Coordinates of C-alpha atoms in Angstrom, one line a residue:
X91 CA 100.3 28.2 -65.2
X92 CA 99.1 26.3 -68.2
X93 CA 97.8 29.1 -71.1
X94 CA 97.3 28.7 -74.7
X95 CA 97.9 32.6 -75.6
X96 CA 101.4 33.9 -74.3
X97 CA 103.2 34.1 -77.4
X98 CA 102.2 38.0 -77.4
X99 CA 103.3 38.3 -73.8
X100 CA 107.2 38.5 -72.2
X101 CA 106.6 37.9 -68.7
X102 CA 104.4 35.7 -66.6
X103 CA 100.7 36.8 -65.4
X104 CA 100.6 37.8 -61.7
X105 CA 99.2 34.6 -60.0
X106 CA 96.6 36.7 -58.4
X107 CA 95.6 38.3 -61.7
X108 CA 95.9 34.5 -63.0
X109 CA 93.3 33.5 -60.1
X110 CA 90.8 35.8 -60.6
X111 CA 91.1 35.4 -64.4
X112 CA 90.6 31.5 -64.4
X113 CA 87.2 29.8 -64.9
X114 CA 88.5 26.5 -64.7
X115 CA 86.8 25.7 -61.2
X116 CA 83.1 26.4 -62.4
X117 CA 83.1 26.3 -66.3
X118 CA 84.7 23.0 -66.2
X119 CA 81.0 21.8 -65.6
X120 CA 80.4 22.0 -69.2
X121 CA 83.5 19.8 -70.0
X122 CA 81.2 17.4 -72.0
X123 CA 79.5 20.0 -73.9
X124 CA 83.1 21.7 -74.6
X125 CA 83.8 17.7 -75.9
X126 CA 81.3 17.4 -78.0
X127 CA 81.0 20.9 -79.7
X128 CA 85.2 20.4 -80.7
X129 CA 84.5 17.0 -82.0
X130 CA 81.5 18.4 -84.4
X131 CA 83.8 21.1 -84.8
X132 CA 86.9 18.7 -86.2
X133 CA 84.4 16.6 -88.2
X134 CA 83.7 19.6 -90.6
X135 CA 87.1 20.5 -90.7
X136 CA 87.7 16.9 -91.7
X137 CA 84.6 17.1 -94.4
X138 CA 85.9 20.7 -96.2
X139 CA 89.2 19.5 -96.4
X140 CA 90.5 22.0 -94.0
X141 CA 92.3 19.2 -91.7
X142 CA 93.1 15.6 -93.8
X143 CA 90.6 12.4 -93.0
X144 CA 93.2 10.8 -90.7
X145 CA 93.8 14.2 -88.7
X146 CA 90.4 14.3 -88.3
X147 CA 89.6 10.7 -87.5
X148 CA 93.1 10.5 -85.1
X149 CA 91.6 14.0 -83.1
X150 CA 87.8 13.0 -83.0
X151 CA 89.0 9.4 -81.5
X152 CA 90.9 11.2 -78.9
X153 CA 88.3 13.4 -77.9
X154 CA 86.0 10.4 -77.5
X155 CA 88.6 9.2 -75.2
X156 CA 89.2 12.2 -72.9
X157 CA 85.6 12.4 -72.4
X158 CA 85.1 9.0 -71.7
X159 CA 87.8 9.3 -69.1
X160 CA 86.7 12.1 -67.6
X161 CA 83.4 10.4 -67.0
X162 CA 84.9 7.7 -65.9
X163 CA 86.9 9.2 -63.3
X164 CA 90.0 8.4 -64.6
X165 CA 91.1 11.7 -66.1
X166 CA 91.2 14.4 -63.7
X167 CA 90.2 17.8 -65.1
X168 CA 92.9 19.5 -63.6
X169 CA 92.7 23.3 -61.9
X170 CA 96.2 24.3 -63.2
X171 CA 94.5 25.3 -66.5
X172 CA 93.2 28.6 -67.0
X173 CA 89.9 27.3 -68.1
X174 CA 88.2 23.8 -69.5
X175 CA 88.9 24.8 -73.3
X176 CA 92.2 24.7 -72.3
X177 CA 92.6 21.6 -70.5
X178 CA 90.8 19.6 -72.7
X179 CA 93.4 21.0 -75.6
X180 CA 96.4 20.3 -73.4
X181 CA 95.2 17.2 -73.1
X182 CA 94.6 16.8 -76.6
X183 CA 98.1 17.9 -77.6
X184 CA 99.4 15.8 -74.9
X185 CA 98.3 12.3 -76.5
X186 CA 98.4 13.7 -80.0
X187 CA 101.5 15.9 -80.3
X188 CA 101.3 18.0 -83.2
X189 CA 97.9 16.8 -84.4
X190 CA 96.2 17.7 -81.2
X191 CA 97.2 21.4 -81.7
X192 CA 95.3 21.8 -85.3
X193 CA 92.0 21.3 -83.2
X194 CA 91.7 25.3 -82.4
X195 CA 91.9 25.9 -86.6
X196 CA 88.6 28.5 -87.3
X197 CA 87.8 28.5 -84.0
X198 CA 88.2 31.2 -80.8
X199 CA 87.6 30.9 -77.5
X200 CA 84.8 33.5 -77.8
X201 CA 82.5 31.2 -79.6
X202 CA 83.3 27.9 -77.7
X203 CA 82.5 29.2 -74.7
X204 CA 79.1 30.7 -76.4
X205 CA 78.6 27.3 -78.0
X206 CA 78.8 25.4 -74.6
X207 CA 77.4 28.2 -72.6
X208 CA 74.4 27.6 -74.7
X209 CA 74.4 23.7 -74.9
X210 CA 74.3 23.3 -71.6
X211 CA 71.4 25.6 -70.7
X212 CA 69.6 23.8 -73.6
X213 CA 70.3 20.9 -71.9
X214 CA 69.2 22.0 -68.8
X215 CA 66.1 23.6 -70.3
X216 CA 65.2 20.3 -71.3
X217 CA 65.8 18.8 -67.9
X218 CA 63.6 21.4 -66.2
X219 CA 60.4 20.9 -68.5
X220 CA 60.8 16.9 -67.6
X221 CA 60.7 18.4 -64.0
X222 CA 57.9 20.2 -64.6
X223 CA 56.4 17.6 -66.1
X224 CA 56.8 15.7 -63.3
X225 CA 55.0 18.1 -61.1
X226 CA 52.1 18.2 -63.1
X227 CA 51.7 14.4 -63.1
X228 CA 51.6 14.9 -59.6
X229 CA 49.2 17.5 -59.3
X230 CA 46.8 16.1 -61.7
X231 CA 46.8 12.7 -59.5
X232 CA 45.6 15.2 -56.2
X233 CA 43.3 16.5 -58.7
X234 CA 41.5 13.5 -59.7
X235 CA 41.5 11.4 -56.6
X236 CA 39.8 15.1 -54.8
X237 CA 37.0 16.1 -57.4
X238 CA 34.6 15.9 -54.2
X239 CA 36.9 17.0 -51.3
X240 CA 35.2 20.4 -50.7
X241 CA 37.3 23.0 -48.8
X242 CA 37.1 26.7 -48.5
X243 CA 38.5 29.4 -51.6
X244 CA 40.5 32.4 -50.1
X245 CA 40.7 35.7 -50.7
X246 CA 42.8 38.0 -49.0
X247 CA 43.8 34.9 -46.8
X248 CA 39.7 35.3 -45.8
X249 CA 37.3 32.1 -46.9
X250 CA 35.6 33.5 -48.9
X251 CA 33.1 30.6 -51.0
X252 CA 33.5 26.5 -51.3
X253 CA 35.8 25.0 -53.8
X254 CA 37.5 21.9 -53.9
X255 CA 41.0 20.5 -53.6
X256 CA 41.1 19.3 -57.0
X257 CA 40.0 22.8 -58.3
X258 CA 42.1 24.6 -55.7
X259 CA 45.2 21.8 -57.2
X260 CA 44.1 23.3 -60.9
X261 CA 44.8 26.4 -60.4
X262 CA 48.5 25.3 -59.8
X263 CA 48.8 22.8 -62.5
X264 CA 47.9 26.0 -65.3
X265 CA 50.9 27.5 -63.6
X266 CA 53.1 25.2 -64.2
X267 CA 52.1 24.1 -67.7
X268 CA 52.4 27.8 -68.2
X269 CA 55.7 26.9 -66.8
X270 CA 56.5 24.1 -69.7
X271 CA 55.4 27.0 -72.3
X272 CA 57.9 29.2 -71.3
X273 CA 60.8 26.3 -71.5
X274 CA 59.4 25.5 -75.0
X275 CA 59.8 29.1 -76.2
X276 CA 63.1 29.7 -74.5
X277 CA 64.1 26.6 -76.6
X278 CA 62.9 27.8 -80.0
X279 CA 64.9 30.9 -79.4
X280 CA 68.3 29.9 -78.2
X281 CA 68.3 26.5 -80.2
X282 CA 70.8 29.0 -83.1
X283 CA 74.7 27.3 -83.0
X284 CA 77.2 30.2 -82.4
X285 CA 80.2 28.1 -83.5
X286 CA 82.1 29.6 -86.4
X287 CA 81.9 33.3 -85.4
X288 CA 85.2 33.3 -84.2
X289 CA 86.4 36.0 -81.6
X290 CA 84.0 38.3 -83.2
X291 CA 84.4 38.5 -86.9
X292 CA 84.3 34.5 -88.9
X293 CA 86.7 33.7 -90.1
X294 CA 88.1 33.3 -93.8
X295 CA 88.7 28.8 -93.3
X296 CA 86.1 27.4 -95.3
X297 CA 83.8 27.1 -92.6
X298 CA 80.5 24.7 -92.8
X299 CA 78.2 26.2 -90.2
X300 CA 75.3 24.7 -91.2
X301 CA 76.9 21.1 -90.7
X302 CA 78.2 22.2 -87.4
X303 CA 75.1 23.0 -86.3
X304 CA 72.9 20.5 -87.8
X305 CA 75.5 17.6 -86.0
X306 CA 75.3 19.4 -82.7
X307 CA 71.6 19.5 -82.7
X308 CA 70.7 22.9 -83.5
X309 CA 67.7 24.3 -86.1
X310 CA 70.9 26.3 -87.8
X311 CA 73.7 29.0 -87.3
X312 CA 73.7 32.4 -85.8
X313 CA 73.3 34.9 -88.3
X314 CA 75.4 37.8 -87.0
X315 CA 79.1 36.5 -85.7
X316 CA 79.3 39.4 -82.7
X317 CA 75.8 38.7 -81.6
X318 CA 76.7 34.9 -81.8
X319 CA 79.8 35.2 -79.2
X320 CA 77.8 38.3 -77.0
X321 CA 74.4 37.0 -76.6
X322 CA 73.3 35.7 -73.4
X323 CA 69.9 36.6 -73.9
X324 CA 68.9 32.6 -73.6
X325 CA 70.3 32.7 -70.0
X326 CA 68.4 35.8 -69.3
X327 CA 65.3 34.5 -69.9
X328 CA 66.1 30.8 -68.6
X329 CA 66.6 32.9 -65.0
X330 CA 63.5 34.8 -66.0
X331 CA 61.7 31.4 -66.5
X332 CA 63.4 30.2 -63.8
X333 CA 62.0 33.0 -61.2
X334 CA 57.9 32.3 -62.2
X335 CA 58.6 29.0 -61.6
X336 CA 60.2 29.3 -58.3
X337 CA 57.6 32.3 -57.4
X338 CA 54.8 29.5 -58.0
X339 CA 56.7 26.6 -56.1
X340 CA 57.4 29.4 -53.3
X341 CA 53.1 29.9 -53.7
X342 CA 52.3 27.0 -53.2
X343 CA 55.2 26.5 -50.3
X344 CA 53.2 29.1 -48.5
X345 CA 50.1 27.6 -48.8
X346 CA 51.3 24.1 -47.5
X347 CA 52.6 25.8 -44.8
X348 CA 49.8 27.4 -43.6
X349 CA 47.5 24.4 -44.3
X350 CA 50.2 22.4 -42.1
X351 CA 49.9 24.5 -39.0
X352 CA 48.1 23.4 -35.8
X353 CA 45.0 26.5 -36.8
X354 CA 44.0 24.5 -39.9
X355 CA 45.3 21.1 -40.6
X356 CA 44.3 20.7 -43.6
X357 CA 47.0 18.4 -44.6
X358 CA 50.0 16.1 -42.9
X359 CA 53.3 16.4 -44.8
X360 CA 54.8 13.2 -44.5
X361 CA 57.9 12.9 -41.9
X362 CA 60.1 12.2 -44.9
X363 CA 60.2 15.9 -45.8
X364 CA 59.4 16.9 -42.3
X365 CA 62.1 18.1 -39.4
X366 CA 61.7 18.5 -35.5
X367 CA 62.9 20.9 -32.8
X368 CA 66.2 20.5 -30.7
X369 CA 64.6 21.5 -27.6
X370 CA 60.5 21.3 -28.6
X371 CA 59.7 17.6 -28.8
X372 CA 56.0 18.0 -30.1
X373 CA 57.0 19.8 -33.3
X374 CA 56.8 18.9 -36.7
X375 CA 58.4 21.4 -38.8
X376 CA 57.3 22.1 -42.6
X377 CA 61.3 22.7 -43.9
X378 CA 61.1 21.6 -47.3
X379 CA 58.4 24.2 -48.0
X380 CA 60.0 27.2 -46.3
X381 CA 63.6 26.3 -47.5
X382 CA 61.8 26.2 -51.4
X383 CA 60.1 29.6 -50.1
X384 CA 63.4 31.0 -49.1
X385 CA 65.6 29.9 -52.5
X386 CA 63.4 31.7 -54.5
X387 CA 65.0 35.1 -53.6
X388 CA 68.5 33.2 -54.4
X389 CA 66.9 32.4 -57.7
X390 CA 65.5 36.1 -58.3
X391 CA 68.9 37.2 -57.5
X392 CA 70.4 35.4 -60.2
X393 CA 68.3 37.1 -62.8
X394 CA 69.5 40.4 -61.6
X395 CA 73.0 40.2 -61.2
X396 CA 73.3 39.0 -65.1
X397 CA 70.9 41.7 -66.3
X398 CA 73.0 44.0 -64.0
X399 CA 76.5 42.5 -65.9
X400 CA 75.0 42.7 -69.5
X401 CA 73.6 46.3 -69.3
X402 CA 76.7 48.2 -70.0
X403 CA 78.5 45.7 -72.2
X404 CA 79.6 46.9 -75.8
X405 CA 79.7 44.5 -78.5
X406 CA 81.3 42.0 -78.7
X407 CA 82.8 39.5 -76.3
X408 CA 83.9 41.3 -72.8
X409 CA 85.3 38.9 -70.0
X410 CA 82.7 40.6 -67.9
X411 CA 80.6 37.7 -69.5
X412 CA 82.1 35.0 -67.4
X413 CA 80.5 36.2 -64.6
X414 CA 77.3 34.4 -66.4
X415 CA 78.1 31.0 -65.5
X416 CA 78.4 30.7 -61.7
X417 CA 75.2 32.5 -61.7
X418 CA 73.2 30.6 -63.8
X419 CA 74.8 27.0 -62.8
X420 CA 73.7 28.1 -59.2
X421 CA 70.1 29.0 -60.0
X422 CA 69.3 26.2 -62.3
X423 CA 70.9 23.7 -59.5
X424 CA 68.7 25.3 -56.7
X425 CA 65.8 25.8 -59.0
X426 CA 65.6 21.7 -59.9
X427 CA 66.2 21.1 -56.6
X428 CA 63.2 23.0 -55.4
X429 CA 60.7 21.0 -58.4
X430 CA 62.6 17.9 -57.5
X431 CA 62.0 17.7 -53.7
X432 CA 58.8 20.2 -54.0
X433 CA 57.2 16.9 -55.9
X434 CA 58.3 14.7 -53.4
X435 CA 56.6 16.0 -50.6
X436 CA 53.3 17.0 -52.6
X437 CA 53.1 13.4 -53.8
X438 CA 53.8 11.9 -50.1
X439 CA 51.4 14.2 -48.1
X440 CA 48.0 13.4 -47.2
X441 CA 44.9 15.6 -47.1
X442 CA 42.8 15.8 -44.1
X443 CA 39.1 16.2 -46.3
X444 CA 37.2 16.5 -43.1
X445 CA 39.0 18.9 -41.2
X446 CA 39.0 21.0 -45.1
X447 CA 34.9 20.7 -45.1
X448 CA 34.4 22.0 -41.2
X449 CA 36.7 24.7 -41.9
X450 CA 34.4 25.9 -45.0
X451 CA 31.2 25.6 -43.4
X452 CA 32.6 27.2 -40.6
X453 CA 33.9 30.3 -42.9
X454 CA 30.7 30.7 -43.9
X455 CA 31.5 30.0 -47.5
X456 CA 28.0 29.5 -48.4
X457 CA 26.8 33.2 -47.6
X458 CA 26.9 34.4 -51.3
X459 CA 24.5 31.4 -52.3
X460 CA 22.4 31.8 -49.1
X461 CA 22.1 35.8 -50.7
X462 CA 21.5 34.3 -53.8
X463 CA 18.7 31.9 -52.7
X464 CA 17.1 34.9 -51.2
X465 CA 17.3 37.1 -54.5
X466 CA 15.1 34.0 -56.4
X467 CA 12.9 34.8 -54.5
X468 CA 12.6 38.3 -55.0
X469 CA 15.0 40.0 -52.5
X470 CA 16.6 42.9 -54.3
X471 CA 20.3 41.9 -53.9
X472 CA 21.4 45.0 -51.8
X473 CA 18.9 44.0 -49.0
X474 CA 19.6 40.6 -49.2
X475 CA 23.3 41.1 -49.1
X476 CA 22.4 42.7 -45.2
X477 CA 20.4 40.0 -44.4
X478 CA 23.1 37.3 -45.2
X479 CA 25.3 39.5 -43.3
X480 CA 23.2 39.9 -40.1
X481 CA 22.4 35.7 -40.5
X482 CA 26.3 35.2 -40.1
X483 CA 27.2 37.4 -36.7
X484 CA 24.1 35.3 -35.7
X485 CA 26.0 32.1 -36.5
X486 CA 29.2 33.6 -35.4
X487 CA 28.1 34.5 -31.9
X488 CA 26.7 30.9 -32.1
X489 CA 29.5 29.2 -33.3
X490 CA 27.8 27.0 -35.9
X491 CA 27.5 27.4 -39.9
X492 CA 24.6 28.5 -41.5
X493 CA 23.0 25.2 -42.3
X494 CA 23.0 24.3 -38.6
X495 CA 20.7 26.6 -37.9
X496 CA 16.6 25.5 -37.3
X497 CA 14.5 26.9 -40.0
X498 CA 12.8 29.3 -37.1
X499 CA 16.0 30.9 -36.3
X500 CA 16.6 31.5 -40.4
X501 CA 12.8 32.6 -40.7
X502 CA 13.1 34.8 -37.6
X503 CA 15.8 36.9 -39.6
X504 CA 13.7 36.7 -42.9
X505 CA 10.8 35.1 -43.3
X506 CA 11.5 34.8 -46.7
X507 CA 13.6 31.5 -46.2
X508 CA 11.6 28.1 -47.0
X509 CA 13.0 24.4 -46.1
X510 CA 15.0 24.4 -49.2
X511 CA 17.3 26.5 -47.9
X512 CA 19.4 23.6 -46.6
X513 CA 19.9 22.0 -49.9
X514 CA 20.4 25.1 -51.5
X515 CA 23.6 26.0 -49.2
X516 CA 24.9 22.7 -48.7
X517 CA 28.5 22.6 -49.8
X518 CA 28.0 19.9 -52.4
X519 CA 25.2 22.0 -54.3
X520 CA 27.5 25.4 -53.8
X521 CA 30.2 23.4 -55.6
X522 CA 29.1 21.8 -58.1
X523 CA 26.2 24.5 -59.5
X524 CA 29.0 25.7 -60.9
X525 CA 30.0 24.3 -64.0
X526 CA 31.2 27.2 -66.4
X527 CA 34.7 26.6 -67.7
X528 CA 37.2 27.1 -64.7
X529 CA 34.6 26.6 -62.1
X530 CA 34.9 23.7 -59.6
X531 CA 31.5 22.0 -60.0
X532 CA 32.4 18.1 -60.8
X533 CA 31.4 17.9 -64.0
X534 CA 33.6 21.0 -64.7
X535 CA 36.4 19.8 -62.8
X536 CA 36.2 16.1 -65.6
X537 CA 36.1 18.1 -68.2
X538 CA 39.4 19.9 -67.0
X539 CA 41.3 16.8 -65.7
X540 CA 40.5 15.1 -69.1
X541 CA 41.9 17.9 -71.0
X542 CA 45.6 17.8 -68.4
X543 CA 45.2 14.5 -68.9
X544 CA 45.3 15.1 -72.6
X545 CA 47.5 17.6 -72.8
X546 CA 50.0 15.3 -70.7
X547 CA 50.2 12.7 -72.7
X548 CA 50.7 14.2 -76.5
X549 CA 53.1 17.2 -75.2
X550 CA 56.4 15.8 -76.2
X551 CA 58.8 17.1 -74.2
X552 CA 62.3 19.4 -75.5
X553 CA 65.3 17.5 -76.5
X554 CA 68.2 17.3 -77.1
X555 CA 69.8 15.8 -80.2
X556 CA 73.4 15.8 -80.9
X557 CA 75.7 13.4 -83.1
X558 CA 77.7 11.2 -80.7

C-alpha cells in the first residue's frame, strides 16, 4: 500500500480500512488540476528561495512530464496509491530521487485537495455557462424564426389566451440566462486560492500566496487558513445552481413531452433523439426528454447529500469531506449531459405551426378579447364575462372556435356584437395588441430578441486562466 504518512505508525493499515480510506479511484479525476496547482506551488518555492533555482526548475520539468504522460496514456495513474496527491509524488520521487520529495515543503494534503477540489469545479463552472450558452443560441434561433407562429398560453395545463412560440421559447431563454448569472456569481465567489493554509494553521516557510494564486488563476488568497481547507461552500452552490438548471431543462422536458404526444402534436422530435418499442411498432418514444426529466432528482440528490455531510462538521479539515467529490463529479457529469443532448434535440426538432394555431382557436384563447370587445362597447365586464362564457359552451357543443361562428349566431347571444368582431378575435390581432414589455405582440417579441441577441454577443463568458 503505497502512503506518504506511516512514519508515526508501527503496523500496516487493515486493507479494508485502507479501501474505504482511499480516494484514488474518483479524485484521481483532478490529476491535472493536482499538476498544475504543485508546479505553481514549486515555482514560488523556487522564487523565495525556499527550494534552489535548479530544484525548482529539475521538479517543475518533471511535473510537466508526468502530466504530459498521463495525458498521453502512457503513464498509468495507478490504484495502489492511497490517493492522486500521492501518486503523482511517488512518481515524482521516482524519477527525481531526493529532489522529488522537497515538492510537499509548506504544503498539506488539506489544502491541495481544497485547491484542486476548487480548480476543477471552476473549471467546470466555466464549462457549464459555455453550455448554457449554447442553449440559449439555440433558443433564440426558435425564437426568431417563430415571431408569428401563434399557439395557445397554459395555465393550469388549461389554454388559457394566444401567444406565440417565440414568446412561449422566451420565457425559457430568461431562465437560462438567469442560469449563466448564477455561474457568474458562483465564480466571483469561489475564484479565492486556498493553497498555503496548510493542514489548518500556514505555515511558518516564507510562503508567497499572492504569487501562488495570481499564477494559478485566482483574484487572490483565502484570508482565513481553516476556512481555506473546510470550505466547500463553492460546491454547495454549484449543486444548488446545478438543480435550477436541471429543474428548468426537466420544465421544459415536460413540455416537449406533452407537445410530442399523439393529443397535441405540436412538434416532431427528430428520430435522432427518439427510441421505439420492443413489441409496439408504431411508437415513437420522447426518451431524451424523460431521461433529462428523470436525472434531475439524481442532480437534486447531490445537493442534499453534501449539505447533509457539511452540517455537523467542526472546523477544520474532517475526512468526512471526501465524500464531496463523487457527488459533485456525478452531478456536474449528468447535469452537462442533460444541457448537452437537451440542445441537441431542441435544435433538431420541428414545430408543427398549424396543428399549434387549431389547437388555440380551438381552446378558445380568444374569449378574454371577445369579453373585452364587448366591454368597448359598454358591457360592464362582469356581464360580459357570462356572455363570453355562454358564447363558448355554444361553440363547444358545436365544435368550432369562436370566429367560425356567423355573425347571427354571435348577435343571437348579444346583440351587442358588430362585424368587427372577427378581426377583433383573430389570433394575429390577440397577439400582437400586445406590445408592453414581456408581451408576445411582434413588435414586442423584436425588441426582446434584439436585446438576447445583444446580450449574447457582449456576455463574455468565465474563464479560466492559469500559468502553463
Amino acid at each position: 500500500m503505497a502512503q506518504l504518512w506511516g512514519g508515526r505508525f508501527t503496523k500496516e493499515t487493515d486493507q479494508l480500512v485502507y479501501n474505504f480510506n482511499a480516494s484514488i479511484s474518483f479524485d484521481q479525476k483532478f490529476f491535472r488540476q493536482d499538476i498544475q496547482g504543485s508546479i505553481a506551488h514549486v515555482k514560488m518555492l523556487g522564487k523565495q528561495g525556499i527550494l534552489t533555482k535548479e530544484e525548482s526548475e529539475q521538479i517543475v520539468a518533471a511535473l510537466r512530464e508526468i502530466l504530459a504522460d498521463t495525458q498521453a496514456g502512457t503513464l498509468e495513474i495507478s490504484p495502489d496509491y492511497e490517493d492522486i496527491h500521492s501518486f503523482v509524488e511517488a512518481e515524482l520521487i521516482k524519477r527525481l530521487g531526493d529532489t522529488g520529495k522537497k515538492l510537499h515543503t509548506g504544503r498539506s494534503r488539506n489544502d491541495q485537495v481544497a485547491l484542486d477540489m476548487r480548480m476543477y469545479v471552476r473549471m467546470e463552472v466555466v464549462q457549464t455557462d459555455l453550455l448554457l450558452k449554447e442553449l440559449l443560441g439555440t433558443i433564440l434561433q426558435i425564437m426568431k424564426a417563430h415571431t408569428e407562429t401563434i399557439m395557445p398560453g397554459f395555465t393550469h395545463l388549461q389554454k388559457a389566451q394566444p401567444v406565440t412560440l417565440a414568446h412561449h421559447m422566451g420565457a425559457y431563454f430568461e431562465m437560462f440566462r438567469r442560469d449563466r448569472s448564477r455561474m457568474r456569481d458562483i465564480y466571483e465567489r469561489m475564484n479565492y486560492c486556498p493553497l498555503g493554509s496548510g493542514a489548518l494553521a500556514g505555515t511558518t516557510y516564507p510562503l508567497d500566496r499572492e504569487e501562488t494564486a495570481r499564477m494559478l488563476g485566482f483574484y487572490g488568497p483565502c484570508q482565513n487558513s481553516m476556512d481555506g481547507v473546510s470550505d466547500r461552500d463553492y460546491a454547495i452552490e454549484f449543486l444548488s445552481a446545478l438543480s435550477v438548471v436541471m429543474m428548468h431543462l426537466s420544465r421544459f422536458s415536460e413540455e416537449m413531452i406533452i407537445w410530442n404526444s399523439n393529443e397535441y402534436q405540436f412538434v416532431e422530435i427528430d428520430d435522432a433523439y427518439s427510441t421505439g418499442s420492443s413489441i409496439m411498432p408504431q411508437k415513437k418514444n420522447p426518451d431524451i426528454a424523460e431521461l433529462v426529466r428523470g436525472k434531475t432528482g439524481r442532480v437534486y440528490g447531490a445537493l442534499v447529500s453534501l449539505l447533509t455531510t457539511m452540517k455537523g462538521i467542526p472546523l477544520a479539515y474532517n475526512k468526512d469531506m471526501q465524500e464531496d467529490k463523487e457527488l459533485t463529479f456525478d452531478a456536474i457529469d449528468t447535469a452537462k449531459g442533460c444541457l448537452a443532448l437537451f440542445n441537441g434535440m431542441l435544435a433538431t426538432t420541428r414545430f408543427q405551426k398549424e396543428q399549434m394555431r387549431k389547437s388555440a382557436a380551438l381552446g378558445y384563447t380568444n374569449a378574454t378579447d371577445a369579453a373585452d370587445y364587448l366591454v368597448n362597447r359598454g358591457v360592464p365586464f362582469r356581464d360580459a364575462h357570462g356572455i363570453i362564457g355562454r358564447l363558448v359552451l355554444y361553440c363547444i357543443d358545436k365544435n368550432c372556435s369562436i370566429d367560425d361562428l356567423s355573425l347571427e349566431e354571435l348577435k343571437a347571444i348579444s346583440p351587442v356584437f358588430e362585424a368587427d368582431i372577427y378581426d377583433a378575435v383573430s389570433m394575429e390581432t390577440c397577439v400582437n395588441k400586445r406590445l408592453t414589455i414581456g408581451a408576445p405582440g411582434k413588435a414586442a417579441m423584436e425588441q426582446a430578441i434584439a436585446q438576447a441577441e445583444t446580450y449574447l454577443s457582449k456576455e463574455e463568458g468565465l474563464r479560466e486562466d492559469w500559468e502553463e
